[in-house]
Short mmCIF file of C-alpha atoms in Angstrom, two decimals:
data_model
loop_
_atom_site.label_atom_id
_atom_site.label_comp_id
_atom_site.label_asym_id
_atom_site.label_seq_id
_atom_site.Cartn_x
_atom_site.Cartn_y
_atom_site.Cartn_z
CA MET M 1 153.63 118.11 96.98
CA VAL M 2 152.64 115.91 94.07
CA SER M 3 156.19 114.83 93.51
CA THR M 4 156.85 113.94 97.14
CA SER M 5 153.93 111.57 97.35
CA GLU M 6 154.74 110.04 94.00
CA ARG M 7 158.29 109.50 95.11
CA GLU M 8 157.11 107.92 98.35
CA ARG M 9 154.81 105.57 96.51
CA GLY M 10 157.51 104.65 94.11
CA ALA M 11 159.91 103.89 96.90
CA ARG M 12 157.35 101.80 98.69
CA ARG M 13 156.56 99.88 95.54
CA ARG M 14 160.23 99.18 94.98
CA SER M 15 160.87 97.92 98.51
CA GLY M 16 157.58 96.08 99.14
CA ALA M 17 156.79 93.01 97.09
CA HIS M 18 153.16 93.83 96.26
CA GLY M 19 153.28 97.58 96.51
CA SER M 20 150.16 97.80 98.66
CA GLY M 21 149.92 100.63 101.16
CA GLY M 22 148.53 98.25 103.76
CA ARG M 23 151.82 96.50 104.28
CA GLY M 24 153.65 99.68 105.02
CA ARG M 25 151.02 100.72 107.50
CA ARG M 26 151.14 97.43 109.31
CA ARG M 27 154.86 97.57 109.54
CA ARG M 28 154.68 101.00 111.11
CA ARG M 29 152.18 99.81 113.69
CA ARG M 30 154.39 97.05 115.01
CA GLY M 31 156.27 99.13 117.51
CA VAL M 32 153.27 100.74 119.19
CA SER M 33 154.01 101.92 122.71
CA ALA M 34 151.67 102.99 125.48
CA GLY M 35 152.70 106.54 124.75
CA ASP M 36 151.56 106.20 121.15
CA VAL M 37 148.15 104.93 122.28
CA ALA M 38 147.76 107.77 124.76
CA ARG M 39 148.80 110.30 122.14
CA GLY M 40 146.36 108.77 119.66
CA ILE M 41 143.48 109.00 122.12
CA LEU M 42 144.36 112.54 123.08
CA ARG M 43 144.66 113.57 119.46
CA GLY M 44 141.27 112.05 118.68
CA PHE M 45 139.73 113.86 121.66
CA GLY M 46 141.31 117.13 120.60
CA GLU M 47 140.04 116.72 117.07
CA LEU M 48 136.53 116.09 118.39
CA LEU M 49 136.67 119.27 120.48
CA PHE M 50 137.99 121.21 117.53
CA THR M 51 135.18 119.86 115.36
CA ALA M 52 132.56 120.74 117.95
CA GLY M 53 133.91 124.29 118.09
CA VAL M 54 133.80 124.69 114.33
CA VAL M 55 130.25 123.29 114.17
CA MET M 56 129.09 125.73 116.85
CA LEU M 57 130.63 128.69 115.06
CA PHE M 58 128.94 127.50 111.90
CA PHE M 59 125.63 127.32 113.78
CA ALA M 60 126.11 130.92 114.87
CA VAL M 61 126.61 131.88 111.23
CA TYR M 62 123.42 129.98 110.39
CA GLN M 63 121.52 131.87 113.06
CA ILE M 64 122.36 135.12 111.33
CA TYR M 65 122.45 134.37 107.61
CA GLY M 66 120.64 131.06 107.26
CA LYS M 67 117.55 132.18 109.09
CA GLN M 68 117.47 135.40 107.13
CA MET M 69 117.31 133.31 103.98
CA GLU M 70 114.61 131.07 105.40
CA THR M 71 112.61 134.08 106.52
CA ASP M 72 112.84 135.72 103.12
CA ARG M 73 111.67 132.55 101.43
CA GLU M 74 108.79 132.04 103.84
CA GLN M 75 107.70 135.64 103.43
CA GLN M 76 107.53 135.22 99.66
CA GLY M 77 105.05 132.39 100.08
CA LEU M 78 103.04 134.28 102.68
CA ASP M 79 102.84 137.29 100.38
CA ASN M 80 100.89 135.22 97.87
CA ASP M 81 98.67 133.79 100.61
CA LEU M 82 97.91 137.28 101.84
CA GLN M 83 96.94 138.50 98.40
CA GLN M 84 94.57 135.55 98.08
CA ALA M 85 93.12 135.98 101.54
CA TRP M 86 92.35 139.62 100.83
CA GLU M 87 90.61 138.85 97.59
CA GLU M 88 88.35 136.21 99.10
CA PRO M 89 85.22 137.47 100.81
CA LYS M 90 85.38 136.66 104.50
CA GLY M 91 82.66 134.91 106.46
CA PRO M 92 81.29 136.96 109.34
CA ASP M 93 82.70 134.88 112.15
CA SER M 94 85.32 132.80 110.47
CA GLU M 95 88.14 132.23 112.92
CA PRO M 96 91.44 132.56 111.07
CA LEU M 97 93.54 129.44 110.75
CA PRO M 98 96.69 129.49 112.82
CA GLY M 99 99.70 130.27 110.70
CA SER M 100 97.67 131.88 107.92
CA ALA M 101 98.60 135.33 106.67
CA ASP M 102 96.72 138.19 108.32
CA SER M 103 98.23 141.57 107.49
CA ARG M 104 101.39 143.31 106.44
CA LEU M 105 103.58 145.19 108.91
CA TYR M 106 106.05 147.89 107.90
CA ILE M 107 108.72 149.44 110.08
CA PRO M 108 109.99 152.23 107.82
CA GLY M 109 112.60 153.36 110.37
CA LEU M 110 114.36 150.02 110.10
CA ASP M 111 113.43 149.46 106.45
CA LEU M 112 111.70 146.19 107.30
CA GLU M 113 108.38 144.65 106.35
CA TRP M 114 106.71 141.30 106.92
CA VAL M 115 103.52 139.41 106.45
CA VAL M 116 102.06 138.87 109.91
CA VAL M 117 100.50 135.45 110.49
CA ASN M 118 97.74 134.44 112.90
CA GLY M 119 98.89 132.83 116.11
CA VAL M 120 102.00 132.96 118.28
CA GLN M 121 102.72 129.26 118.62
CA PRO M 122 106.32 128.30 117.88
CA GLU M 123 105.38 126.73 114.56
CA ASP M 124 103.41 129.84 113.51
CA ILE M 125 106.12 132.38 114.17
CA ARG M 126 109.15 130.43 113.12
CA TYR M 127 109.88 132.61 110.11
CA SER M 128 107.39 135.38 110.49
CA PRO M 129 105.93 137.69 113.12
CA GLY M 130 102.66 136.34 114.50
CA ARG M 131 99.62 138.06 115.87
CA TYR M 132 98.13 137.23 119.26
CA THR M 133 94.70 135.87 118.35
CA ASP M 134 91.55 135.75 120.47
CA ASP M 135 92.79 132.57 122.13
CA ASP M 136 96.03 134.21 123.18
CA VAL M 137 94.80 137.30 125.01
CA ALA M 138 92.94 137.86 128.23
CA GLY M 139 89.21 138.22 127.69
CA GLY M 140 89.52 136.52 124.32
CA ASP M 141 89.23 139.71 122.37
CA ALA M 142 92.15 140.55 120.13
CA ALA M 143 91.72 143.59 117.92
CA SER M 144 92.02 143.43 114.16
CA ALA M 145 94.25 145.91 112.38
CA GLY M 146 93.07 149.45 113.06
CA GLU M 147 90.38 148.43 115.56
CA LEU M 148 90.02 149.82 119.04
CA GLY M 149 91.93 147.49 121.31
CA ASN M 150 95.35 145.95 120.96
CA TYR M 151 96.79 144.36 117.85
CA ALA M 152 99.72 142.52 119.41
CA VAL M 153 102.45 140.88 117.38
CA ALA M 154 105.16 138.49 118.56
CA GLY M 155 108.38 137.92 116.66
CA HIS M 156 111.68 136.21 117.24
CA ARG M 157 114.72 138.27 118.05
CA THR M 158 116.50 137.02 114.96
CA SER M 159 118.01 138.76 112.02
CA GLY M 160 115.30 139.34 109.47
CA ILE M 161 112.62 139.66 112.15
CA PHE M 162 112.72 141.75 115.34
CA TRP M 163 116.50 141.86 115.85
CA ASP M 164 116.75 145.66 115.80
CA LEU M 165 113.47 146.37 117.55
CA ASP M 166 115.32 148.13 120.37
CA GLN M 167 116.30 150.86 117.91
CA LEU M 168 112.74 152.16 117.73
CA SER M 169 112.00 155.26 119.73
CA ASP M 170 108.95 157.34 120.58
CA GLY M 171 107.23 158.82 117.56
CA ASP M 172 108.59 156.31 115.03
CA PRO M 173 105.88 155.21 112.61
CA LEU M 174 104.76 151.61 112.22
CA VAL M 175 102.35 150.81 109.42
CA LEU M 176 99.86 147.96 109.25
CA GLU M 177 98.19 147.06 105.99
CA ASP M 178 95.00 145.04 105.74
CA ALA M 179 92.68 144.42 102.81
CA GLU M 180 91.22 147.94 102.84
CA ASN M 181 93.51 150.37 104.62
CA PHE M 182 96.95 151.43 105.70
CA TYR M 183 97.02 152.14 109.43
CA THR M 184 99.83 154.32 110.71
CA TYR M 185 100.78 153.89 114.36
CA GLU M 186 103.29 155.92 116.31
CA VAL M 187 105.51 154.39 118.96
CA ILE M 188 104.49 155.66 122.38
CA GLU M 189 106.37 153.41 124.75
CA GLU M 190 109.11 150.80 124.89
CA GLU M 191 109.59 148.61 127.92
CA VAL M 192 111.31 145.44 129.03
CA VAL M 193 109.20 143.02 131.06
CA THR M 194 109.42 139.46 132.32
CA PRO M 195 107.70 136.80 130.20
CA ASP M 196 104.87 136.37 132.71
CA GLN M 197 103.62 139.95 132.30
CA VAL M 198 100.96 139.06 129.79
CA ASP M 199 98.98 142.23 130.39
CA VAL M 200 101.11 143.94 127.74
CA VAL M 201 98.93 142.27 125.12
CA ASP M 202 95.65 143.11 126.88
CA PRO M 203 93.15 145.21 124.94
CA ASP M 204 94.28 148.21 126.99
CA PRO M 205 97.64 147.52 128.62
CA PHE M 206 97.76 150.99 130.17
CA ASP M 207 94.41 150.89 131.93
CA PRO M 208 93.12 147.40 132.76
CA GLU M 209 89.72 148.83 133.63
CA ASN M 210 89.17 149.55 129.96
CA ASN M 211 89.92 146.00 128.86
CA ASP M 212 86.27 145.24 128.19
CA ASP M 213 85.74 148.46 126.33
CA PRO M 214 89.05 149.69 124.95
CA GLN M 215 89.19 153.36 123.99
CA ARG M 216 92.45 153.37 122.07
CA ALA M 217 93.68 151.52 119.00
CA LEU M 218 97.08 150.11 119.85
CA LEU M 219 99.74 148.07 118.15
CA THR M 220 102.08 146.10 120.42
CA LEU M 221 105.23 144.28 119.33
CA THR M 222 106.82 141.68 121.60
CA THR M 223 110.14 139.97 121.20
CA CYS M 224 112.79 138.59 123.48
CA ALA M 225 115.37 140.60 125.34
CA PRO M 226 118.26 140.72 125.70
CA LYS M 227 119.35 139.52 122.28
CA LEU M 228 119.98 135.77 122.07
CA ASN M 229 118.44 135.28 125.47
CA ASN M 230 114.97 134.60 126.77
CA THR M 231 114.88 135.95 130.29
CA HIS M 232 112.89 139.08 129.40
CA ARG M 233 110.65 140.45 126.71
CA LEU M 234 111.05 143.70 124.83
CA ILE M 235 107.70 145.40 124.33
CA VAL M 236 106.96 148.26 121.95
CA HIS M 237 103.57 149.95 122.18
CA ALA M 238 102.26 152.20 119.42
CA GLU M 239 99.02 154.09 118.96
CA LEU M 240 96.94 154.60 115.83
CA THR M 241 97.36 158.07 114.37
CA ASP M 242 96.16 157.74 110.80
CA THR M 243 93.96 155.51 108.68
CA ARG M 244 94.37 155.76 104.94
CA PRO M 245 92.26 153.87 102.43
CA LYS M 246 94.36 151.91 100.00
CA ASP M 247 93.10 153.68 96.91
CA GLU M 248 94.87 156.81 98.17
CA GLY M 249 98.18 155.01 97.88
CA MET M 250 100.76 154.20 100.51
CA PRO M 251 101.43 156.58 103.39
CA GLU M 252 104.47 158.77 102.82
CA SER M 253 106.46 157.06 105.55
CA ILE M 254 106.57 153.78 103.65
CA GLU M 255 106.47 155.00 100.06
CA HIS M 256 110.10 154.06 99.55
CA MET M 257 109.26 150.46 100.50
CA ALA M 258 106.66 149.97 97.79
CA PRO M 259 107.12 146.66 95.97
CA ASP M 260 108.69 146.89 92.54
CA ASP M 261 105.58 145.60 90.84
CA ALA M 262 103.69 148.48 92.41
CA GLU M 263 100.14 147.53 93.26
CA GLU M 264 98.97 151.11 93.07
CA GLY M 265 95.51 151.77 91.78
CA GLU M 266 93.90 148.57 92.93
CA MET G 1 140.37 111.07 113.08
CA TYR G 2 141.31 113.50 110.33
CA GLY G 3 144.54 111.59 109.79
CA LEU G 4 142.57 108.40 109.27
CA ILE G 5 140.22 110.07 106.79
CA TRP G 6 143.19 111.43 104.90
CA ARG G 7 144.78 107.98 104.76
CA LEU G 8 141.55 106.34 103.59
CA LEU G 9 141.09 108.76 100.72
CA PRO G 10 142.43 107.21 97.54
CA GLY G 11 144.71 108.73 94.96
CA PRO G 12 147.56 111.22 94.96
CA VAL G 13 147.49 114.36 97.03
CA PRO G 14 145.56 116.58 94.58
CA VAL G 15 142.84 113.95 94.35
CA LYS G 16 142.81 113.54 98.11
CA LEU G 17 142.54 117.30 98.46
CA VAL G 18 139.56 117.50 96.12
CA LEU G 19 137.87 114.57 97.86
CA ALA G 20 138.52 116.09 101.29
CA LEU G 21 137.03 119.40 100.20
CA ALA G 22 134.04 117.55 98.78
CA LEU G 23 133.56 115.76 102.10
CA LEU G 24 133.80 119.08 103.92
CA ALA G 25 131.26 120.68 101.60
CA GLY G 26 128.93 117.71 102.06
CA ALA G 27 129.16 117.95 105.83
CA ALA G 28 128.53 121.69 105.70
CA TRP G 29 125.50 121.24 103.44
CA LEU G 30 124.08 118.58 105.73
CA LEU G 31 124.53 120.81 108.77
CA TRP G 32 123.10 123.91 107.11
CA TYR G 33 120.05 122.41 105.46
CA VAL G 34 119.21 119.45 107.69
CA VAL G 35 120.76 119.58 111.14
CA PHE G 36 120.52 123.30 111.90
CA PRO G 37 116.88 123.78 110.81
CA TRP G 38 116.01 120.77 112.92
CA ALA G 39 117.95 121.93 115.98
CA ASP G 40 116.90 125.54 115.80
CA PRO G 41 113.47 125.30 117.50
CA TYR G 42 115.10 123.65 120.50
CA MET G 43 117.36 126.62 121.11
CA PRO G 44 116.21 128.70 124.05
CA PHE G 45 117.23 132.12 122.77
CA ASN G 46 114.46 132.55 120.22
CA ASP G 47 111.38 133.03 122.40
CA GLY G 48 109.49 136.12 121.43
CA ALA G 49 106.03 135.87 122.92
CA VAL G 50 104.85 136.53 126.43
CA ASP G 51 103.57 133.40 128.14
CA THR G 52 99.87 133.73 127.55
CA GLY G 53 97.43 131.11 128.75
CA ALA G 54 97.38 129.38 125.39
CA GLY G 55 100.85 128.09 126.12
CA ALA G 56 102.39 130.46 123.66
CA GLY G 57 105.76 130.30 125.30
CA GLY G 58 107.48 130.23 121.96
#
Protein backbone atom coordinates (compact mmCIF):
# COMPACT_ATOMS: atom_id res chain seq x y z
CA MET A 1 0.00 0.00 0.00
CA VAL A 2 2.97 2.27 0.56
CA SER A 3 4.17 1.79 -2.96
CA THR A 4 0.80 2.50 -4.57
CA SER A 5 0.44 5.87 -2.89
CA GLU A 6 4.03 6.78 -3.61
CA ARG A 7 3.53 5.88 -7.23
CA GLU A 8 0.36 7.96 -7.37
CA ARG A 9 2.10 10.95 -5.87
CA GLY A 10 4.97 10.58 -8.23
CA ALA A 11 2.67 10.43 -11.21
CA ARG A 12 0.79 13.47 -10.04
CA ARG A 13 3.98 15.38 -9.50
CA ARG A 14 5.16 14.51 -12.98
CA SER A 15 1.93 15.58 -14.69
CA GLY A 16 1.04 18.62 -12.56
CA ALA A 17 3.30 21.64 -12.68
CA HIS A 18 3.49 22.32 -8.92
CA GLY A 19 2.82 18.86 -7.62
CA SER A 20 0.22 20.03 -5.11
CA GLY A 21 -2.60 17.66 -4.25
CA GLY A 22 -5.08 20.53 -4.40
CA ARG A 23 -4.90 20.81 -8.13
CA GLY A 24 -5.73 17.21 -8.68
CA ARG A 25 -8.68 17.44 -6.36
CA ARG A 26 -10.05 20.49 -8.08
CA ARG A 27 -9.74 18.86 -11.42
CA ARG A 28 -11.71 15.88 -10.21
CA ARG A 29 -14.48 18.11 -8.89
CA ARG A 30 -15.12 19.79 -12.20
CA GLY A 31 -17.55 17.25 -13.54
CA VAL A 32 -19.83 17.08 -10.51
CA SER A 33 -23.31 15.87 -11.36
CA ALA A 34 -26.51 15.97 -9.34
CA GLY A 35 -26.05 12.28 -8.75
CA ASP A 36 -22.65 12.88 -7.19
CA VAL A 37 -24.11 15.48 -4.82
CA ALA A 38 -26.93 13.16 -3.81
CA ARG A 39 -24.51 10.30 -3.29
CA GLY A 40 -22.25 12.56 -1.22
CA ILE A 41 -25.12 13.65 1.02
CA LEU A 42 -26.35 10.09 1.43
CA ARG A 43 -22.87 8.86 2.22
CA GLY A 44 -22.43 11.58 4.82
CA PHE A 45 -25.79 10.70 6.38
CA GLY A 46 -24.90 7.02 6.42
CA GLU A 47 -21.58 7.74 8.06
CA LEU A 48 -23.32 9.80 10.73
CA LEU A 49 -25.72 6.94 11.47
CA PHE A 50 -22.86 4.49 11.58
CA THR A 51 -20.98 6.76 13.98
CA ALA A 52 -24.02 7.14 16.21
CA GLY A 53 -24.37 3.36 16.36
CA VAL A 54 -20.74 2.86 17.30
CA VAL A 55 -20.95 5.56 19.98
CA MET A 56 -24.04 3.93 21.49
CA LEU A 57 -22.40 0.52 21.58
CA PHE A 58 -19.41 2.14 23.22
CA PHE A 59 -21.72 3.74 25.80
CA ALA A 60 -23.14 0.31 26.56
CA VAL A 61 -19.60 -0.95 27.16
CA TYR A 62 -19.03 2.03 29.44
CA GLN A 63 -22.16 1.21 31.41
CA ILE A 64 -20.72 -2.18 32.24
CA TYR A 65 -16.96 -1.72 32.54
CA GLY A 66 -16.50 2.02 32.94
CA LYS A 67 -18.88 2.34 35.85
CA GLN A 68 -17.35 -0.66 37.52
CA MET A 69 -14.02 1.16 37.43
CA GLU A 70 -15.56 4.37 38.73
CA THR A 71 -17.31 2.48 41.50
CA ASP A 72 -14.13 0.73 42.56
CA ARG A 73 -12.27 4.01 42.69
CA GLU A 74 -15.00 5.76 44.65
CA GLN A 75 -15.18 2.89 47.11
CA GLN A 76 -11.45 3.17 47.78
CA GLY A 77 -11.90 6.77 48.85
CA LEU A 78 -14.98 5.99 50.93
CA ASP A 79 -13.10 3.21 52.70
CA ASN A 80 -10.68 5.77 54.11
CA ASP A 81 -13.53 8.10 55.05
CA LEU A 82 -15.26 5.29 56.88
CA GLN A 83 -12.17 4.40 58.85
CA GLN A 84 -11.86 8.04 59.90
CA ALA A 85 -15.52 8.40 60.75
CA TRP A 86 -15.37 5.35 62.99
CA GLU A 87 -12.35 6.60 64.85
CA GLU A 88 -13.85 10.00 65.58
CA PRO A 89 -16.15 10.20 68.58
CA LYS A 90 -19.65 11.06 67.46
CA GLY A 91 -21.77 13.84 68.87
CA PRO A 92 -25.04 12.67 70.38
CA ASP A 93 -27.35 14.13 67.78
CA SER A 94 -25.07 14.89 64.91
CA GLU A 95 -26.99 14.38 61.70
CA PRO A 96 -24.73 12.66 59.19
CA LEU A 97 -23.74 14.64 56.14
CA PRO A 98 -25.31 13.42 52.93
CA GLY A 99 -22.88 11.39 50.90
CA SER A 100 -20.63 10.60 53.88
CA ALA A 101 -19.67 7.02 54.62
CA ASP A 102 -21.91 5.25 57.12
CA SER A 103 -21.26 1.51 57.23
CA ARG A 104 -19.97 -1.41 55.25
CA LEU A 105 -22.30 -3.89 53.56
CA TYR A 106 -21.25 -7.41 52.56
CA ILE A 107 -23.18 -9.80 50.37
CA PRO A 108 -21.10 -12.97 50.72
CA GLY A 109 -23.36 -14.93 48.34
CA LEU A 110 -22.43 -12.61 45.50
CA ASP A 111 -18.92 -11.90 46.78
CA LEU A 112 -19.63 -8.17 46.92
CA GLU A 113 -19.01 -5.46 49.48
CA TRP A 114 -19.42 -1.70 49.57
CA VAL A 115 -19.21 1.29 51.80
CA VAL A 116 -22.76 2.55 52.28
CA VAL A 117 -23.16 6.33 52.24
CA ASN A 118 -25.81 8.48 53.90
CA GLY A 119 -28.61 9.64 51.65
CA VAL A 120 -30.29 8.37 48.50
CA GLN A 121 -30.09 11.47 46.34
CA PRO A 122 -28.71 10.85 42.86
CA GLU A 123 -25.41 12.51 43.70
CA ASP A 124 -25.03 10.41 46.88
CA ILE A 125 -25.57 7.03 45.30
CA ARG A 126 -23.87 7.53 42.00
CA TYR A 127 -21.06 5.10 42.74
CA SER A 128 -22.13 3.60 46.00
CA PRO A 129 -25.20 2.21 47.74
CA GLY A 130 -26.88 4.84 49.92
CA ARG A 131 -28.88 4.56 53.08
CA TYR A 132 -32.33 6.09 53.48
CA THR A 133 -31.78 8.67 56.21
CA ASP A 134 -34.32 10.16 58.62
CA ASP A 135 -35.39 12.64 55.96
CA ASP A 136 -36.14 9.88 53.48
CA VAL A 137 -38.48 7.64 55.46
CA ALA A 138 -41.98 8.05 56.77
CA GLY A 139 -42.04 9.19 60.38
CA GLY A 140 -38.49 10.47 60.04
CA ASP A 141 -36.99 7.57 61.91
CA ALA A 142 -34.45 5.51 60.02
CA ALA A 143 -32.71 2.80 61.99
CA SER A 144 -28.95 2.65 62.34
CA ALA A 145 -27.17 -0.60 61.63
CA GLY A 146 -28.42 -3.33 63.95
CA GLU A 147 -31.15 -1.18 65.52
CA LEU A 148 -34.79 -2.14 65.75
CA GLY A 149 -36.47 -0.68 62.70
CA ASN A 150 -35.43 -0.67 59.08
CA TYR A 151 -31.98 0.04 57.73
CA ALA A 152 -32.86 0.62 54.08
CA VAL A 153 -30.27 0.91 51.35
CA ALA A 154 -30.75 2.05 47.75
CA GLY A 155 -28.34 1.18 44.98
CA HIS A 156 -28.23 1.43 41.22
CA ARG A 157 -28.81 -1.64 39.14
CA THR A 158 -25.37 -1.37 37.60
CA SER A 159 -22.46 -3.71 37.46
CA GLY A 160 -20.43 -3.27 40.60
CA ILE A 161 -23.49 -2.34 42.65
CA PHE A 162 -26.86 -4.14 42.80
CA TRP A 163 -26.81 -5.74 39.33
CA ASP A 164 -27.17 -9.32 40.60
CA LEU A 165 -29.45 -8.56 43.52
CA ASP A 166 -32.16 -10.78 42.02
CA GLN A 167 -29.92 -13.78 42.65
CA LEU A 168 -30.42 -13.53 46.40
CA SER A 169 -32.86 -15.97 47.92
CA ASP A 170 -34.39 -16.59 51.33
CA GLY A 171 -31.85 -17.40 54.01
CA ASP A 172 -28.87 -15.78 52.27
CA PRO A 173 -26.77 -13.80 54.72
CA LEU A 174 -26.13 -10.07 54.40
CA VAL A 175 -23.64 -8.50 56.77
CA LEU A 176 -23.51 -4.90 57.94
CA GLU A 177 -20.44 -3.56 59.68
CA ASP A 178 -20.43 -0.44 61.82
CA ALA A 179 -17.83 0.93 64.21
CA GLU A 180 -18.49 -1.70 66.89
CA ASN A 181 -20.18 -4.75 65.45
CA PHE A 182 -20.86 -7.07 62.56
CA TYR A 183 -24.59 -7.56 62.09
CA THR A 184 -25.69 -10.62 60.18
CA TYR A 185 -29.08 -10.44 58.48
CA GLU A 186 -30.86 -13.21 56.66
CA VAL A 187 -32.96 -12.59 53.57
CA ILE A 188 -36.62 -13.17 54.37
CA GLU A 189 -38.41 -11.76 51.36
CA GLU A 190 -37.83 -10.48 47.85
CA GLU A 191 -40.48 -8.53 46.00
CA VAL A 192 -40.94 -6.28 43.01
CA VAL A 193 -42.96 -3.12 43.60
CA THR A 194 -43.75 0.10 41.78
CA PRO A 195 -41.60 3.13 42.68
CA ASP A 196 -44.44 4.79 44.61
CA GLN A 197 -44.64 2.01 47.21
CA VAL A 198 -42.46 3.78 49.72
CA ASP A 199 -43.72 1.71 52.64
CA VAL A 200 -41.01 -0.84 51.87
CA VAL A 201 -38.56 1.44 53.66
CA ASP A 202 -40.87 2.08 56.62
CA PRO A 203 -39.58 1.09 60.05
CA ASP A 204 -41.78 -2.01 59.83
CA PRO A 205 -42.80 -2.67 56.23
CA PHE A 206 -44.71 -5.80 57.20
CA ASP A 207 -46.93 -4.27 59.85
CA PRO A 208 -47.52 -0.52 59.51
CA GLU A 209 -49.04 -0.40 62.98
CA ASN A 210 -45.61 -1.02 64.42
CA ASN A 211 -44.00 1.86 62.56
CA ASP A 212 -43.79 4.00 65.68
CA ASP A 213 -42.42 1.19 67.76
CA PRO A 214 -40.72 -1.35 65.50
CA GLN A 215 -40.19 -4.80 66.98
CA ARG A 216 -37.82 -6.22 64.39
CA ALA A 217 -34.41 -5.17 63.12
CA LEU A 218 -34.57 -5.23 59.35
CA LEU A 219 -32.28 -4.52 56.46
CA THR A 220 -33.93 -3.56 53.17
CA LEU A 221 -32.18 -3.22 49.82
CA THR A 222 -33.87 -1.39 46.95
CA THR A 223 -32.78 -1.19 43.36
CA CYS A 224 -34.47 -0.89 40.01
CA ALA A 225 -36.15 -3.68 38.13
CA PRO A 226 -36.09 -4.94 35.51
CA LYS A 227 -32.43 -4.45 34.68
CA LEU A 228 -31.69 -1.29 32.68
CA ASN A 229 -35.20 -0.06 33.26
CA ASN A 230 -36.91 2.03 35.89
CA THR A 231 -40.53 1.01 35.85
CA HIS A 232 -40.32 -1.09 39.03
CA ARG A 233 -38.17 -1.57 42.08
CA LEU A 234 -36.65 -4.79 43.33
CA ILE A 235 -36.85 -5.00 47.11
CA VAL A 236 -34.96 -7.44 49.33
CA HIS A 237 -35.89 -7.59 53.01
CA ALA A 238 -33.63 -9.25 55.56
CA GLU A 239 -33.89 -9.68 59.31
CA LEU A 240 -31.17 -9.46 61.96
CA THR A 241 -30.09 -12.87 63.21
CA ASP A 242 -26.72 -12.25 64.81
CA THR A 243 -24.70 -9.43 66.30
CA ARG A 244 -21.00 -10.01 66.72
CA PRO A 245 -18.62 -7.55 68.34
CA LYS A 246 -15.69 -6.72 66.13
CA ASP A 247 -13.06 -7.98 68.51
CA GLU A 248 -14.40 -11.49 67.91
CA GLY A 249 -13.41 -11.20 64.28
CA MET A 250 -15.52 -11.39 61.16
CA PRO A 251 -18.53 -13.69 60.95
CA GLU A 252 -17.78 -16.94 59.17
CA SER A 253 -19.97 -16.06 56.21
CA ILE A 254 -17.70 -13.20 55.18
CA GLU A 255 -14.33 -14.45 56.40
CA HIS A 256 -13.19 -15.09 52.84
CA MET A 257 -13.82 -11.41 52.02
CA ALA A 258 -11.48 -10.04 54.67
CA PRO A 259 -9.23 -7.30 53.30
CA ASP A 260 -5.66 -8.30 52.60
CA ASP A 261 -4.30 -5.95 55.21
CA ALA A 262 -6.46 -7.74 57.75
CA GLU A 263 -7.71 -5.40 60.43
CA GLU A 264 -8.12 -8.20 62.92
CA GLY A 265 -7.44 -7.46 66.54
CA GLU A 266 -8.43 -3.83 66.52
CA MET B 1 -16.95 12.57 6.28
CA TYR B 2 -14.39 9.83 6.88
CA GLY B 3 -13.16 10.25 3.32
CA LEU B 4 -12.57 13.94 3.95
CA ILE B 5 -10.67 13.24 7.17
CA TRP B 6 -8.53 10.70 5.36
CA ARG B 7 -7.76 13.20 2.62
CA LEU B 8 -6.89 15.96 5.10
CA LEU B 9 -4.43 13.79 6.98
CA PRO B 10 -0.92 14.51 5.75
CA GLY B 11 1.76 12.08 4.75
CA PRO B 12 1.89 8.65 3.15
CA VAL B 13 -0.52 5.90 4.06
CA PRO B 14 1.34 4.55 7.12
CA VAL B 15 1.47 8.03 8.59
CA LYS B 16 -2.18 8.61 7.77
CA LEU B 17 -3.00 5.30 9.42
CA VAL B 18 -1.17 6.20 12.61
CA LEU B 19 -2.78 9.65 12.68
CA ALA B 20 -6.23 8.17 12.06
CA LEU B 21 -5.77 5.70 14.90
CA ALA B 22 -4.60 8.53 17.13
CA LEU B 23 -7.72 10.52 16.25
CA LEU B 24 -9.86 7.48 17.01
CA ALA B 25 -8.15 6.93 20.35
CA GLY B 26 -8.59 10.60 21.20
CA ALA B 27 -12.29 10.47 20.40
CA ALA B 28 -12.70 7.31 22.46
CA TRP B 29 -10.87 8.84 25.42
CA LEU B 30 -13.02 11.95 25.25
CA LEU B 31 -16.19 9.88 25.16
CA TRP B 32 -15.15 7.55 27.97
CA TYR B 33 -13.80 10.08 30.43
CA VAL B 34 -15.76 13.23 29.63
CA VAL B 35 -18.94 12.65 27.65
CA PHE B 36 -20.16 9.39 29.18
CA PRO B 37 -19.68 10.36 32.85
CA TRP B 38 -21.53 13.57 32.07
CA ALA B 39 -24.38 11.88 30.22
CA ASP B 40 -24.79 8.99 32.61
CA PRO B 41 -26.94 10.68 35.30
CA TYR B 42 -29.44 11.67 32.64
CA MET B 43 -30.06 8.08 31.64
CA PRO B 44 -33.36 6.78 32.96
CA PHE B 45 -32.35 3.19 33.61
CA ASN B 46 -30.31 3.80 36.74
CA ASP B 47 -32.96 4.71 39.31
CA GLY B 48 -32.65 2.61 42.40
CA ALA B 49 -34.59 4.30 45.15
CA VAL B 50 -38.29 4.34 45.83
CA ASP B 51 -39.80 7.81 45.46
CA THR B 52 -39.80 8.98 49.03
CA GLY B 53 -41.03 12.42 49.99
CA ALA B 54 -37.53 13.85 49.97
CA GLY B 55 -37.59 13.66 46.21
CA ALA B 56 -35.22 10.76 46.19
CA GLY B 57 -36.32 9.61 42.79
CA GLY B 58 -32.77 8.82 41.81
